[in-house]
């Protein structure tokens, strides 16, 4: 089954057809990857998703999808609690996998899934797509070249308002479907992945506070957090301050990261992805994305000329393109977020919840490098 998955042409199928199904479908098509079909929670749901997304085939269930020899790559886009089992089934069927984060709702399950993928020859990726903004790569490369100097501190936030009101509800609010963490697992994981990716350093210890603003939504009790405040330390000693919230009025997708080194500061704002602010004691500057002036992956990912803005969907397309390239080349290309990065996010999430429960600093367990 899936005999061409490792070395043949890439063709994808989706499991789940909600908002992320639309994003993934668009990215796959923009990257030139055919979409064979879609499965969902029921045959009826799959049929609706296929019609909405313009996909020819709606599978009755995941088993039917995995029995289709035409499928070499499976995108898992379902509620969080189902991720690990679906990704494992796809791997066992010999398919490459893209699994939305969180990879699993516990670090033990995420680690087991990463171990399952290891040594299969299959590509198993997690869409931490903010890595694929060219100016993120530019910031990462400045730090790697030593231009920023030793990092002293980091300040960051990921702010949204889509769950601001008490009557705002979503399956993610339900711990049974979304897991024990909501705001941090959903968007804080992106912020920490971006921080560690740009800095080239791990968070070693942290202290966190969580808050649930509305005790009830949609007639049921809320057990997951609406916001998280966190202090942390990096391997090199830099101090980190982060705020994550899904109840910040007016903020739609406000991911901001600012890193302060001995030589310069760097600031990236996801809602202004064409810019990188470079702060200096004298003559700070705003670098605008221009492939003629960028180097390395920053230039490679600048797929349009200067003045032609690239955004969120373009970053997603770049992630899919690098996933496909990894499948073709037989190994993850540099910078591709893989299942080990999903394990990392799960361990950080559990450290945040543990710290909040204890009211104390906790160490973050180390794991294999994957960035």
PDB file of C-alpha atoms in Angstrom, residues 56-195:
ATOM      1  CA  UNK A  56     -13.105  15.355  -6.901  1.00  0.00           C
ATOM      2  CA  UNK A  57     -13.395  12.509  -4.404  1.00  0.00           C
ATOM      3  CA  UNK A  58     -15.015  12.275  -0.971  1.00  0.00           C
ATOM      4  CA  UNK A  59     -13.945   9.158   0.940  1.00  0.00           C
ATOM      5  CA  UNK A  60     -16.408   7.324   3.167  1.00  0.00           C
ATOM      6  CA  UNK A  61     -13.773   7.196   5.916  1.00  0.00           C
ATOM      7  CA  UNK A  62     -10.031   7.261   6.583  1.00  0.00           C
ATOM      8  CA  UNK A  63      -9.673   3.554   5.865  1.00  0.00           C
ATOM      9  CA  UNK A  64     -10.950   4.129   2.335  1.00  0.00           C
ATOM     10  CA  UNK A  65      -8.537   7.024   1.931  1.00  0.00           C
ATOM     11  CA  UNK A  66      -5.560   4.930   3.048  1.00  0.00           C
ATOM     12  CA  UNK A  67      -6.611   2.121   0.704  1.00  0.00           C
ATOM     13  CA  UNK A  68      -6.307   4.477  -2.262  1.00  0.00           C
ATOM     14  CA  UNK A  69      -2.962   3.705  -3.935  1.00  0.00           C
ATOM     15  CA  UNK A  70      -2.954   7.118  -5.604  1.00  0.00           C
ATOM     16  CA  UNK A  71      -2.413   8.861  -2.247  1.00  0.00           C
ATOM     17  CA  UNK A  72       1.223   9.340  -1.201  1.00  0.00           C
ATOM     18  CA  UNK A  73       0.845  12.250   1.260  1.00  0.00           C
ATOM     19  CA  UNK A  74      -1.821  12.610   3.961  1.00  0.00           C
ATOM     20  CA  UNK A  75      -2.644  15.952   5.630  1.00  0.00           C
ATOM     21  CA  UNK A  76      -4.234  15.460   9.064  1.00  0.00           C
ATOM     22  CA  UNK A  77      -6.430  18.497   9.853  1.00  0.00           C
ATOM     23  CA  UNK A  78      -8.868  17.139  12.435  1.00  0.00           C
ATOM     24  CA  UNK A  79      -9.506  18.042  16.112  1.00  0.00           C
ATOM     25  CA  UNK A  80      -6.365  17.717  18.221  1.00  0.00           C
ATOM     26  CA  UNK A  81      -7.291  14.571  20.152  1.00  0.00           C
ATOM     27  CA  UNK A  82      -7.454  12.569  16.905  1.00  0.00           C
ATOM     28  CA  UNK A  83      -4.098  13.667  15.471  1.00  0.00           C
ATOM     29  CA  UNK A  84      -1.852  10.954  16.905  1.00  0.00           C
ATOM     30  CA  UNK A  85      -4.027   7.998  15.878  1.00  0.00           C
ATOM     31  CA  UNK A  86      -4.658   9.322  12.363  1.00  0.00           C
ATOM     32  CA  UNK A  87      -1.007  10.208  11.760  1.00  0.00           C
ATOM     33  CA  UNK A  88       0.072   6.793  13.035  1.00  0.00           C
ATOM     34  CA  UNK A  89      -2.399   5.075  10.709  1.00  0.00           C
ATOM     35  CA  UNK A  90      -1.069   7.042   7.757  1.00  0.00           C
ATOM     36  CA  UNK A  91       2.540   6.184   8.615  1.00  0.00           C
ATOM     37  CA  UNK A  92       1.655   2.510   9.055  1.00  0.00           C
ATOM     38  CA  UNK A  93       0.067   2.621   5.600  1.00  0.00           C
ATOM     39  CA  UNK A  94       3.346   3.890   4.155  1.00  0.00           C
ATOM     40  CA  UNK A  95       2.231   7.473   3.566  1.00  0.00           C
ATOM     41  CA  UNK A  96       4.109  10.696   4.134  1.00  0.00           C
ATOM     42  CA  UNK A  97       2.287  12.831   6.691  1.00  0.00           C
ATOM     43  CA  UNK A  98       1.649  16.481   7.416  1.00  0.00           C
ATOM     44  CA  UNK A  99      -0.068  16.688  10.806  1.00  0.00           C
ATOM     45  CA  UNK A 100      -1.453  19.920  12.184  1.00  0.00           C
ATOM     46  CA  UNK A 101      -0.238  20.949  15.607  1.00  0.00           C
ATOM     47  CA  UNK A 102      -0.432  19.891  18.306  1.00  0.00           C
ATOM     48  CA  UNK A 103       1.037  16.642  17.085  1.00  0.00           C
ATOM     49  CA  UNK A 104      -0.660  14.973  20.069  1.00  0.00           C
ATOM     50  CA  UNK A 105      -2.339  16.129  23.260  1.00  0.00           C
ATOM     51  CA  UNK A 106       0.417  14.610  25.429  1.00  0.00           C
ATOM     52  CA  UNK A 107       4.174  14.666  24.975  1.00  0.00           C
ATOM     53  CA  UNK A 108       4.291  10.880  25.489  1.00  0.00           C
ATOM     54  CA  UNK A 109       1.968  10.327  22.539  1.00  0.00           C
ATOM     55  CA  UNK A 110       3.851  12.882  20.442  1.00  0.00           C
ATOM     56  CA  UNK A 111       7.181  11.224  21.248  1.00  0.00           C
ATOM     57  CA  UNK A 112       5.804   7.783  20.386  1.00  0.00           C
ATOM     58  CA  UNK A 113       4.562   9.123  17.058  1.00  0.00           C
ATOM     59  CA  UNK A 114       7.921  10.710  16.254  1.00  0.00           C
ATOM     60  CA  UNK A 115       9.640   7.417  17.077  1.00  0.00           C
ATOM     61  CA  UNK A 116       7.185   5.616  14.818  1.00  0.00           C
ATOM     62  CA  UNK A 117       8.077   7.936  11.935  1.00  0.00           C
ATOM     63  CA  UNK A 118      11.820   7.654  12.515  1.00  0.00           C
ATOM     64  CA  UNK A 119      13.594   5.286  10.182  1.00  0.00           C
ATOM     65  CA  UNK A 120      10.614   4.761   7.879  1.00  0.00           C
ATOM     66  CA  UNK A 121      12.031   6.874   5.071  1.00  0.00           C
ATOM     67  CA  UNK A 122       8.800   8.847   5.190  1.00  0.00           C
ATOM     68  CA  UNK A 123       8.552  12.601   5.636  1.00  0.00           C
ATOM     69  CA  UNK A 124       6.528  13.546   8.718  1.00  0.00           C
ATOM     70  CA  UNK A 125       6.073  17.300   9.079  1.00  0.00           C
ATOM     71  CA  UNK A 126       4.210  19.775  11.299  1.00  0.00           C
ATOM     72  CA  UNK A 127       3.128  23.113   9.780  1.00  0.00           C
ATOM     73  CA  UNK A 128       4.898  25.657  11.926  1.00  0.00           C
ATOM     74  CA  UNK A 129       4.572  27.842   8.873  1.00  0.00           C
ATOM     75  CA  UNK A 130       5.762  31.164  10.270  1.00  0.00           C
ATOM     76  CA  UNK A 131       9.280  29.816   9.742  1.00  0.00           C
ATOM     77  CA  UNK A 132       8.651  30.265   6.032  1.00  0.00           C
ATOM     78  CA  UNK A 133       8.349  34.035   5.951  1.00  0.00           C
ATOM     79  CA  UNK A 134      11.505  35.290   4.188  1.00  0.00           C
ATOM     80  CA  UNK A 135      12.153  37.962   6.831  1.00  0.00           C
ATOM     81  CA  UNK A 136      12.058  35.295   9.550  1.00  0.00           C
ATOM     82  CA  UNK A 137      14.844  33.504   7.701  1.00  0.00           C
ATOM     83  CA  UNK A 138      16.674  36.828   7.356  1.00  0.00           C
ATOM     84  CA  UNK A 139      16.510  37.304  11.137  1.00  0.00           C
ATOM     85  CA  UNK A 140      17.663  33.741  11.777  1.00  0.00           C
ATOM     86  CA  UNK A 141      20.575  34.160   9.392  1.00  0.00           C
ATOM     87  CA  UNK A 142      21.671  37.453  11.015  1.00  0.00           C
ATOM     88  CA  UNK A 143      21.848  35.733  14.396  1.00  0.00           C
ATOM     89  CA  UNK A 144      23.639  32.685  12.954  1.00  0.00           C
ATOM     90  CA  UNK A 145      26.235  34.962  11.301  1.00  0.00           C
ATOM     91  CA  UNK A 146      26.892  36.709  14.616  1.00  0.00           C
ATOM     92  CA  UNK A 147      25.631  40.112  13.504  1.00  0.00           C
ATOM     93  CA  UNK A 148      23.187  40.349  16.402  1.00  0.00           C
ATOM     94  CA  UNK A 149      25.721  39.267  18.985  1.00  0.00           C
ATOM     95  CA  UNK A 150      25.022  37.365  22.190  1.00  0.00           C
ATOM     96  CA  UNK A 151      21.303  37.381  22.922  1.00  0.00           C
ATOM     97  CA  UNK A 152      20.378  39.242  26.093  1.00  0.00           C
ATOM     98  CA  UNK A 153      16.586  39.185  26.109  1.00  0.00           C
ATOM     99  CA  UNK A 154      13.511  38.308  24.069  1.00  0.00           C
ATOM    100  CA  UNK A 155      10.041  39.811  24.179  1.00  0.00           C
ATOM    101  CA  UNK A 156       7.126  38.296  22.288  1.00  0.00           C
ATOM    102  CA  UNK A 157       3.377  37.989  22.030  1.00  0.00           C
ATOM    103  CA  UNK A 158       0.726  36.143  20.075  1.00  0.00           C
ATOM    104  CA  UNK A 159      -2.605  37.894  20.498  1.00  0.00           C
ATOM    105  CA  UNK A 160      -6.047  37.133  19.046  1.00  0.00           C
ATOM    106  CA  UNK A 161      -9.622  38.101  19.966  1.00  0.00           C
ATOM    107  CA  UNK A 162     -11.768  35.393  18.388  1.00  0.00           C
ATOM    108  CA  UNK A 163     -12.744  33.929  21.783  1.00  0.00           C
ATOM    109  CA  UNK A 164     -13.228  37.249  23.552  1.00  0.00           C
ATOM    110  CA  UNK A 165     -16.959  36.994  24.337  1.00  0.00           C
ATOM    111  CA  UNK A 166     -18.548  34.454  26.645  1.00  0.00           C
ATOM    112  CA  UNK A 167     -20.717  33.162  23.806  1.00  0.00           C
ATOM    113  CA  UNK A 168     -17.730  32.608  21.489  1.00  0.00           C
ATOM    114  CA  UNK A 169     -17.242  28.857  21.262  1.00  0.00           C
ATOM    115  CA  UNK A 170     -15.308  26.268  19.271  1.00  0.00           C
ATOM    116  CA  UNK A 171     -14.366  22.602  19.562  1.00  0.00           C
ATOM    117  CA  UNK A 172     -10.918  23.722  20.753  1.00  0.00           C
ATOM    118  CA  UNK A 173     -12.488  24.937  24.008  1.00  0.00           C
ATOM    119  CA  UNK A 174     -13.447  21.347  24.860  1.00  0.00           C
ATOM    120  CA  UNK A 175     -10.478  19.665  26.537  1.00  0.00           C
ATOM    121  CA  UNK A 176     -11.768  16.311  25.313  1.00  0.00           C
ATOM    122  CA  UNK A 177     -11.220  17.376  21.711  1.00  0.00           C
ATOM    123  CA  UNK A 178      -8.559  20.052  21.987  1.00  0.00           C
ATOM    124  CA  UNK A 179      -6.440  18.786  24.874  1.00  0.00           C
ATOM    125  CA  UNK A 180      -5.555  20.163  28.299  1.00  0.00           C
ATOM    126  CA  UNK A 181      -4.157  23.399  26.839  1.00  0.00           C
ATOM    127  CA  UNK A 182      -5.880  25.685  24.359  1.00  0.00           C
ATOM    128  CA  UNK A 183      -4.288  29.128  23.934  1.00  0.00           C
ATOM    129  CA  UNK A 184      -0.726  27.928  24.424  1.00  0.00           C
ATOM    130  CA  UNK A 185      -1.065  24.665  22.484  1.00  0.00           C
ATOM    131  CA  UNK A 186      -2.836  26.472  19.649  1.00  0.00           C
ATOM    132  CA  UNK A 187      -0.824  29.675  19.211  1.00  0.00           C
ATOM    133  CA  UNK A 188       1.795  29.771  21.974  1.00  0.00           C
ATOM    134  CA  UNK A 189       3.395  26.747  20.345  1.00  0.00           C
ATOM    135  CA  UNK A 190       3.852  28.799  17.159  1.00  0.00           C
ATOM    136  CA  UNK A 191       5.423  31.655  19.115  1.00  0.00           C
ATOM    137  CA  UNK A 192       7.896  29.398  20.931  1.00  0.00           C
ATOM    138  CA  UNK A 193       8.763  27.479  17.772  1.00  0.00           C
ATOM    139  CA  UNK A 194       9.509  30.759  16.017  1.00  0.00           C
ATOM    140  CA  UNK A 195      11.560  32.027  18.949  1.00  0.00           C
TER     141      UNK A 195
END
